[in-house]
Amino acid sequence: MAGFPIVRLRRLRGSESVRRMVQETRLSASEFVYPLFVTEDPGGRKEIEPMPGCFQLPLSDLAAEAQEIASLGIPSVLLFGLPNEKDPLGMQAYDSQGIIQQAVRAIKKAAPGLAVMTDVCLCEYTDHGHCGVLRGESVDNDATLELLAKAAIAQVEAGADIVGPSAMMDGQIAALRKGLDGAGYSETPIMAYASKYASAFYGPFRVAADSVPQVGDRRGYQMDPANARMALRELEQDVEEGADILMVKPALSYLDVISKARERFPHPLAAYNVSGEYSMIKAAGDRGWLDADRVAVEVLTSIKRAGADIIITYFAKDVARWLKDEA
Ligand code: PBG
C-alpha cells in the first residue's frame, strides 16, 4: 500500500474549488424543519429569553412567518402550542379550537405548500407539565394513549400533514395509527420521536413552551442518556408499530445513536438539534467566545454526516439564508 510521500492527502485541500469537489456532506435547506412556538396570548409576540432570535408567536403573525420560511426553501415547520388554559388532562391538545389546531389552519391557508408537522404530547397543555395524565405521581401510560390519539386526530382534521408523537409512552405509535386510520387518515405519516432521551438540553424549550414539570421529572418515561442499545429497541418498537419517519433526540450528544440508527433502519431518519444545543452556541457567540455562525453550520453538518436525513433546528432560517447567499 502506498504511503507518504507518494500519498499526500493535502493535495485535495489546496483550493476552494477542489475542496468543494471532494466535500462529502452538503447541507441544504430541504432537510430542515423549523420549530415554531404559537401562543394564544393575542399580544404575545415575545422573544424567548434563552433562545435569542426565536419567538413565541401569536396567531396573527403566523401567515407572514410561514411565507418567509417557505421563501427560504425550508419545506416544513413543527408546531408547539402555548394555550391560555391548562388542566390535568391537557384538553386543549385535542379541542378543535385549541391553539395548535388554529395555528395549523392559519399556516395551511397562508403557505399551502409548507408541510405542517405537529407535536403530539400533553406537556404543553397539562397544568402539572407532564407528558401524560397522572395517576398519583406517575404518568399513566395506557390512559394517556387515547388522549394522544385524540390530539393527533384533531391536528390532522385541522390540516396537519405529519404528526410527531413525543410523549415517550409505550404503544403511542400504534395508538396514533389506529386512531388516525379509524378517522379516515390512513395516508398521514407519523414521525416517531422514537429514541428521546431525558435530557438537560431541553431546558430552554421548557421555558419557551412553558412545560416544566411541576413535580418530579421525565426520567420515568424518557430514556437514560447512558443507553444506546435501548435506543435501538425503542426505534425497533416504533418501526413495528408503523412509524414512517424515525427520530433521535437530542442530536449533538447522540451522534453515535444517529449513526447506529442509520445503519440499522432504512427509514427516513430525523434528528432534533434541540433548544439547549442552540442556546449554548448563541450564548457563547454573544460573548465573543466563538463564531456562532460557523459553529452552527459545523454542528448541522455533523448531524447530517452522522446519518440524519431531516434536521429539526432553530438555526433553520439563518442557515437557509446563508446557503441561499452562497449559491
Ligand atoms: C414535548 C417536547 C419537548 C421537546 C420537544 N417536544 C420537551 C420535553 O420533552 O421536555 C424539546 C425540544 C427542545 O428542547 O428543543 N414533550
Short mmCIF file of C-alpha atoms and ligand atoms in Angstrom, two decimals:
data_model
loop_
_atom_site.label_atom_id
_atom_site.label_comp_id
_atom_site.label_asym_id
_atom_site.label_seq_id
_atom_site.Cartn_x
_atom_site.Cartn_y
_atom_site.Cartn_z
CA MET A 1 0.00 0.00 0.00
CA ALA A 2 1.28 3.42 -0.93
CA GLY A 3 2.08 5.78 1.86
CA PHE A 4 3.82 9.09 2.36
CA PRO A 5 5.49 10.70 0.40
CA ILE A 6 3.53 9.20 -2.53
CA VAL A 7 0.29 9.85 -0.69
CA ARG A 8 -0.32 13.43 0.41
CA LEU A 9 -3.91 13.98 1.49
CA ARG A 10 -3.31 17.73 1.50
CA ARG A 11 -3.44 17.67 -2.32
CA LEU A 12 -7.21 17.62 -2.11
CA ARG A 13 -7.32 20.65 0.19
CA GLY A 14 -5.31 23.16 -1.80
CA SER A 15 -8.05 25.36 -3.21
CA GLU A 16 -11.64 26.24 -2.55
CA SER A 17 -12.86 24.63 -5.77
CA VAL A 18 -11.12 21.32 -5.11
CA ARG A 19 -12.30 21.34 -1.51
CA ARG A 20 -15.83 21.81 -2.78
CA MET A 21 -15.48 18.97 -5.27
CA VAL A 22 -14.44 16.45 -2.63
CA GLN A 23 -16.91 17.59 0.02
CA GLU A 24 -18.82 14.53 1.22
CA THR A 25 -21.63 16.20 3.16
CA ARG A 26 -23.54 19.21 1.91
CA LEU A 27 -26.21 20.96 3.88
CA SER A 28 -29.33 22.10 2.13
CA ALA A 29 -32.44 23.90 3.33
CA SER A 30 -34.50 20.96 2.01
CA GLU A 31 -33.61 18.86 5.03
CA PHE A 32 -34.54 21.46 7.63
CA VAL A 33 -37.61 21.63 9.83
CA TYR A 34 -38.17 24.90 11.69
CA PRO A 35 -39.93 24.68 15.09
CA LEU A 36 -42.49 27.38 15.92
CA PHE A 37 -43.99 28.28 19.29
CA VAL A 38 -47.53 29.57 18.93
CA THR A 39 -49.16 31.45 21.79
CA GLU A 40 -52.82 32.05 22.43
CA ASP A 41 -51.99 35.41 24.03
CA PRO A 42 -53.00 37.91 21.29
CA GLY A 43 -50.40 40.49 22.26
CA GLY A 44 -47.95 37.70 22.59
CA ARG A 45 -45.02 38.15 20.19
CA LYS A 46 -42.14 37.71 22.58
CA GLU A 47 -38.51 36.77 22.17
CA ILE A 48 -37.66 33.62 24.11
CA GLU A 49 -35.02 34.74 26.55
CA PRO A 50 -32.70 31.72 26.46
CA MET A 51 -33.18 31.33 22.68
CA PRO A 52 -32.23 34.66 21.08
CA GLY A 53 -33.75 35.01 17.61
CA CYS A 54 -36.68 32.67 18.43
CA PHE A 55 -40.12 33.98 19.35
CA GLN A 56 -43.40 32.94 20.83
CA LEU A 57 -45.79 33.97 18.07
CA PRO A 58 -49.47 34.92 18.22
CA LEU A 59 -51.79 33.52 15.53
CA SER A 60 -51.83 36.86 13.73
CA ASP A 61 -48.09 36.61 12.99
CA LEU A 62 -48.19 33.12 11.52
CA ALA A 63 -49.09 33.95 7.92
CA ALA A 64 -46.08 36.20 7.41
CA GLU A 65 -43.79 33.83 9.29
CA ALA A 66 -44.92 30.81 7.24
CA GLN A 67 -44.41 32.68 3.98
CA GLU A 68 -40.92 33.75 5.00
CA ILE A 69 -39.99 30.17 5.94
CA ALA A 70 -41.33 28.82 2.64
CA SER A 71 -39.48 31.51 0.67
CA LEU A 72 -36.21 30.34 2.21
CA GLY A 73 -36.75 26.87 0.76
CA ILE A 74 -37.44 25.23 4.12
CA PRO A 75 -40.06 22.55 3.44
CA SER A 76 -41.56 22.13 6.89
CA VAL A 77 -42.41 23.58 10.29
CA LEU A 78 -43.01 21.78 13.60
CA LEU A 79 -45.60 23.39 15.86
CA PHE A 80 -45.72 23.74 19.64
CA GLY A 81 -48.60 25.45 21.43
CA LEU A 82 -48.94 27.72 24.44
CA PRO A 83 -52.62 27.58 25.47
CA ASN A 84 -54.20 30.10 27.83
CA GLU A 85 -55.93 27.33 29.76
CA LYS A 86 -54.24 24.23 31.19
CA ASP A 87 -55.88 21.35 33.07
CA PRO A 88 -54.90 17.91 34.40
CA LEU A 89 -56.00 16.15 31.18
CA GLY A 90 -54.48 18.57 28.68
CA MET A 91 -57.83 19.14 26.99
CA GLN A 92 -56.67 21.99 24.75
CA ALA A 93 -54.45 19.48 22.95
CA TYR A 94 -57.50 17.83 21.37
CA ASP A 95 -60.03 20.67 21.23
CA SER A 96 -60.84 21.64 17.63
CA GLN A 97 -60.44 25.27 18.68
CA GLY A 98 -57.18 24.61 20.57
CA ILE A 99 -54.27 26.90 19.77
CA ILE A 100 -52.42 24.36 17.63
CA GLN A 101 -55.48 23.44 15.61
CA GLN A 102 -56.00 27.15 14.88
CA ALA A 103 -52.31 27.57 14.06
CA VAL A 104 -52.38 24.69 11.58
CA ARG A 105 -55.34 26.22 9.76
CA ALA A 106 -53.67 29.65 9.64
CA ILE A 107 -50.41 28.26 8.24
CA LYS A 108 -52.02 25.99 5.66
CA LYS A 109 -54.04 28.95 4.42
CA ALA A 110 -51.03 31.29 4.15
CA ALA A 111 -48.48 28.80 2.79
CA PRO A 112 -50.27 25.69 1.49
CA GLY A 113 -47.05 24.14 0.22
CA LEU A 114 -45.34 24.19 3.60
CA ALA A 115 -45.60 20.79 5.32
CA VAL A 116 -47.01 21.30 8.79
CA MET A 117 -45.82 18.87 11.44
CA THR A 118 -47.39 18.88 14.88
CA ASP A 119 -46.04 17.78 18.24
CA VAL A 120 -48.31 15.17 19.79
CA CYS A 121 -47.78 15.44 23.53
CA LEU A 122 -49.69 16.70 26.54
CA CYS A 123 -46.93 18.54 28.42
CA GLU A 124 -47.74 21.95 26.96
CA TYR A 125 -51.42 21.52 27.91
CA THR A 126 -51.36 19.88 31.35
CA ASP A 127 -51.29 22.04 34.48
CA HIS A 128 -48.77 19.62 36.05
CA GLY A 129 -46.49 19.78 32.98
CA HIS A 130 -46.11 16.02 32.43
CA CYS A 131 -46.42 14.42 29.01
CA GLY A 132 -49.42 12.31 30.00
CA VAL A 133 -52.14 12.02 32.61
CA LEU A 134 -51.06 11.40 36.17
CA ARG A 135 -52.07 8.63 38.50
CA GLY A 136 -50.60 9.62 41.81
CA GLU A 137 -47.16 10.94 40.97
CA SER A 138 -46.51 8.82 37.92
CA VAL A 139 -47.74 9.09 34.36
CA ASP A 140 -50.38 6.53 33.43
CA ASN A 141 -49.10 5.16 30.12
CA ASP A 142 -52.20 3.38 28.87
CA ALA A 143 -54.68 6.08 29.90
CA THR A 144 -52.54 8.61 28.01
CA LEU A 145 -52.58 6.72 24.71
CA GLU A 146 -56.19 7.50 23.92
CA LEU A 147 -55.68 11.22 24.57
CA LEU A 148 -52.61 11.31 22.35
CA ALA A 149 -54.61 9.67 19.55
CA LYS A 150 -57.36 12.26 20.02
CA ALA A 151 -54.80 15.08 19.82
CA ALA A 152 -53.32 13.65 16.62
CA ILE A 153 -56.77 13.33 15.02
CA ALA A 154 -57.66 16.93 15.98
CA GLN A 155 -54.41 18.16 14.43
CA VAL A 156 -54.90 16.23 11.19
CA GLU A 157 -58.54 17.36 10.99
CA ALA A 158 -57.20 20.92 11.17
CA GLY A 159 -54.86 20.16 8.25
CA ALA A 160 -51.59 18.88 9.75
CA ASP A 161 -49.54 16.93 7.20
CA ILE A 162 -47.40 14.85 9.58
CA VAL A 163 -47.84 14.11 13.28
CA GLY A 164 -44.89 13.80 15.68
CA PRO A 165 -45.66 11.95 18.90
CA SER A 166 -43.07 12.98 21.52
CA ALA A 167 -44.59 11.81 24.80
CA MET A 168 -42.49 8.60 25.01
CA MET A 169 -45.46 6.46 26.01
CA ASP A 170 -45.14 2.78 25.12
CA GLY A 171 -47.55 1.93 22.33
CA GLN A 172 -48.11 5.52 21.23
CA ILE A 173 -47.33 4.89 17.56
CA ALA A 174 -49.80 2.00 17.37
CA ALA A 175 -52.41 4.08 19.21
CA LEU A 176 -51.99 7.00 16.80
CA ARG A 177 -52.01 4.77 13.71
CA LYS A 178 -55.20 3.08 14.87
CA GLY A 179 -56.84 6.38 15.76
CA LEU A 180 -55.85 8.09 12.51
CA ASP A 181 -56.86 5.13 10.33
CA GLY A 182 -60.19 4.89 12.13
CA ALA A 183 -60.83 8.58 11.48
CA GLY A 184 -60.09 8.18 7.77
CA TYR A 185 -56.50 9.45 7.83
CA SER A 186 -54.62 6.34 6.80
CA GLU A 187 -52.43 8.42 4.46
CA THR A 188 -50.98 10.69 7.18
CA PRO A 189 -47.39 9.84 8.13
CA ILE A 190 -46.17 9.54 11.71
CA MET A 191 -42.76 10.89 12.63
CA ALA A 192 -41.89 8.98 15.80
CA TYR A 193 -39.73 10.63 18.45
CA ALA A 194 -38.55 7.09 18.78
CA SER A 195 -35.45 7.47 20.87
CA LYS A 196 -35.92 10.50 23.03
CA TYR A 197 -33.60 10.96 25.98
CA ALA A 198 -34.31 12.53 29.37
CA SER A 199 -32.00 15.41 28.52
CA ALA A 200 -31.00 18.60 30.32
CA PHE A 201 -30.62 20.09 26.83
CA TYR A 202 -34.42 20.64 26.79
CA GLY A 203 -34.12 23.34 29.48
CA PRO A 204 -34.65 26.38 27.22
CA PHE A 205 -37.54 24.67 25.38
CA ARG A 206 -39.42 24.23 28.63
CA VAL A 207 -39.16 27.99 29.16
CA ALA A 208 -40.23 28.58 25.55
CA ALA A 209 -43.19 26.19 25.74
CA ASP A 210 -43.96 26.76 29.42
CA SER A 211 -43.86 23.00 30.06
CA VAL A 212 -41.65 22.49 33.12
CA PRO A 213 -42.96 19.51 35.14
CA GLN A 214 -44.38 20.85 38.41
CA VAL A 215 -43.39 17.72 40.34
CA GLY A 216 -40.78 15.12 39.52
CA ASP A 217 -39.07 14.77 36.16
CA ARG A 218 -39.40 12.80 32.94
CA ARG A 219 -36.91 10.04 33.66
CA GLY A 220 -39.74 7.57 34.21
CA TYR A 221 -40.60 7.68 30.50
CA GLN A 222 -37.77 9.33 28.58
CA MET A 223 -34.53 7.39 28.06
CA ASP A 224 -31.37 7.33 30.12
CA PRO A 225 -28.60 9.22 28.25
CA ALA A 226 -26.26 6.34 29.07
CA ASN A 227 -28.13 3.86 26.87
CA ALA A 228 -27.58 3.29 23.16
CA ARG A 229 -28.72 -0.32 22.76
CA MET A 230 -32.01 0.57 24.36
CA ALA A 231 -32.39 3.34 21.79
CA LEU A 232 -32.29 0.69 19.09
CA ARG A 233 -35.05 -1.22 20.88
CA GLU A 234 -37.15 1.96 21.04
CA LEU A 235 -36.63 2.53 17.33
CA GLU A 236 -37.42 -1.10 16.53
CA GLN A 237 -40.59 -0.95 18.57
CA ASP A 238 -41.80 2.15 16.74
CA VAL A 239 -40.95 0.56 13.37
CA GLU A 240 -43.09 -2.42 14.32
CA GLU A 241 -45.95 -0.14 15.31
CA GLY A 242 -45.85 1.57 11.92
CA ALA A 243 -43.66 4.68 12.27
CA ASP A 244 -42.95 6.29 8.90
CA ILE A 245 -40.07 8.52 10.00
CA LEU A 246 -37.78 7.80 12.96
CA MET A 247 -36.19 10.41 15.17
CA VAL A 248 -33.24 10.61 17.53
CA LYS A 249 -33.35 13.44 20.04
CA PRO A 250 -31.30 15.37 21.11
CA ALA A 251 -28.80 15.27 18.23
CA LEU A 252 -25.37 16.52 19.20
CA SER A 253 -24.62 14.34 22.21
CA TYR A 254 -26.21 11.37 20.43
CA LEU A 255 -24.40 11.26 17.09
CA ASP A 256 -23.46 7.65 17.81
CA VAL A 257 -27.14 6.77 18.14
CA ILE A 258 -27.95 8.58 14.87
CA SER A 259 -25.19 6.66 13.15
CA LYS A 260 -26.34 3.29 14.53
CA ALA A 261 -29.95 4.05 13.61
CA ARG A 262 -28.84 4.94 10.08
CA GLU A 263 -27.08 1.59 9.66
CA ARG A 264 -29.89 -0.43 11.11
CA PHE A 265 -33.07 1.07 9.60
CA PRO A 266 -33.86 2.12 6.03
CA HIS A 267 -36.48 4.62 7.23
CA PRO A 268 -36.07 8.36 6.81
CA LEU A 269 -34.20 9.47 9.91
CA ALA A 270 -34.74 12.78 11.67
CA ALA A 271 -32.54 14.33 14.33
CA TYR A 272 -33.67 17.09 16.67
CA ASN A 273 -30.99 19.74 17.26
CA VAL A 274 -32.70 20.79 20.50
CA SER A 275 -33.07 24.07 22.33
CA GLY A 276 -30.05 23.71 24.63
CA GLU A 277 -27.81 22.95 21.66
CA TYR A 278 -28.97 26.22 20.12
CA SER A 279 -28.72 28.27 23.32
CA MET A 280 -25.16 27.18 24.09
CA ILE A 281 -23.91 28.32 20.70
CA LYS A 282 -25.86 31.58 20.77
CA ALA A 283 -24.69 32.43 24.28
CA ALA A 284 -21.04 31.75 23.57
CA GLY A 285 -21.33 33.67 20.30
CA ASP A 286 -22.86 36.68 22.05
CA ARG A 287 -19.89 36.76 24.42
CA GLY A 288 -17.46 36.67 21.53
CA TRP A 289 -16.15 33.30 22.70
CA LEU A 290 -16.76 31.56 19.41
CA ASP A 291 -18.02 32.29 15.92
CA ALA A 292 -21.63 31.17 16.38
CA ASP A 293 -22.49 31.11 12.68
CA ARG A 294 -19.62 28.83 11.74
CA VAL A 295 -20.23 26.60 14.74
CA ALA A 296 -23.91 26.27 13.77
CA VAL A 297 -23.00 25.10 10.27
CA GLU A 298 -20.38 22.72 11.67
CA VAL A 299 -22.87 21.19 14.10
CA LEU A 300 -25.62 20.76 11.49
CA THR A 301 -23.09 19.25 9.08
CA SER A 302 -22.01 16.76 11.76
CA ILE A 303 -25.62 15.72 12.35
CA LYS A 304 -26.09 15.09 8.64
CA ARG A 305 -22.74 13.32 8.36
CA ALA A 306 -23.77 11.01 11.20
CA GLY A 307 -26.73 9.93 9.07
CA ALA A 308 -29.74 12.21 9.59
CA ASP A 309 -31.91 12.94 6.54
CA ILE A 310 -34.06 15.51 8.32
CA ILE A 311 -32.74 18.07 10.81
CA ILE A 312 -35.13 19.87 13.12
CA THR A 313 -33.31 23.03 14.14
CA TYR A 314 -33.81 26.55 15.46
CA PHE A 315 -30.95 27.55 13.13
CA ALA A 316 -33.01 26.62 10.05
CA LYS A 317 -33.88 30.13 8.91
CA ASP A 318 -30.39 31.57 9.47
CA VAL A 319 -28.57 28.73 7.78
CA ALA A 320 -31.06 28.60 4.89
CA ARG A 321 -30.39 32.29 4.34
CA TRP A 322 -26.61 31.76 4.26
CA LEU A 323 -26.95 28.81 1.90
CA LYS A 324 -29.02 30.99 -0.39
CA ASP A 325 -26.47 33.81 -0.33
CA GLU A 326 -23.66 31.36 -1.15
CA ALA A 327 -25.48 29.85 -4.12
C1 PBG B 1 -42.50 17.71 24.39
C2 PBG B 1 -41.24 18.13 23.76
C3 PBG B 1 -40.03 18.57 24.35
C4 PBG B 1 -39.19 18.94 23.30
C5 PBG B 1 -39.87 18.68 22.13
N1 PBG B 1 -41.11 18.15 22.42
C6 PBG B 1 -39.68 18.80 25.76
C7 PBG B 1 -39.57 17.73 26.72
O1 PBG B 1 -39.71 16.54 26.44
O2 PBG B 1 -39.35 18.09 27.87
C8 PBG B 1 -37.82 19.54 23.45
C9 PBG B 1 -37.31 20.29 22.27
C10 PBG B 1 -36.15 21.19 22.52
O3 PBG B 1 -35.52 21.20 23.59
O4 PBG B 1 -35.83 21.95 21.59
N2 PBG B 1 -42.53 16.56 25.10
#
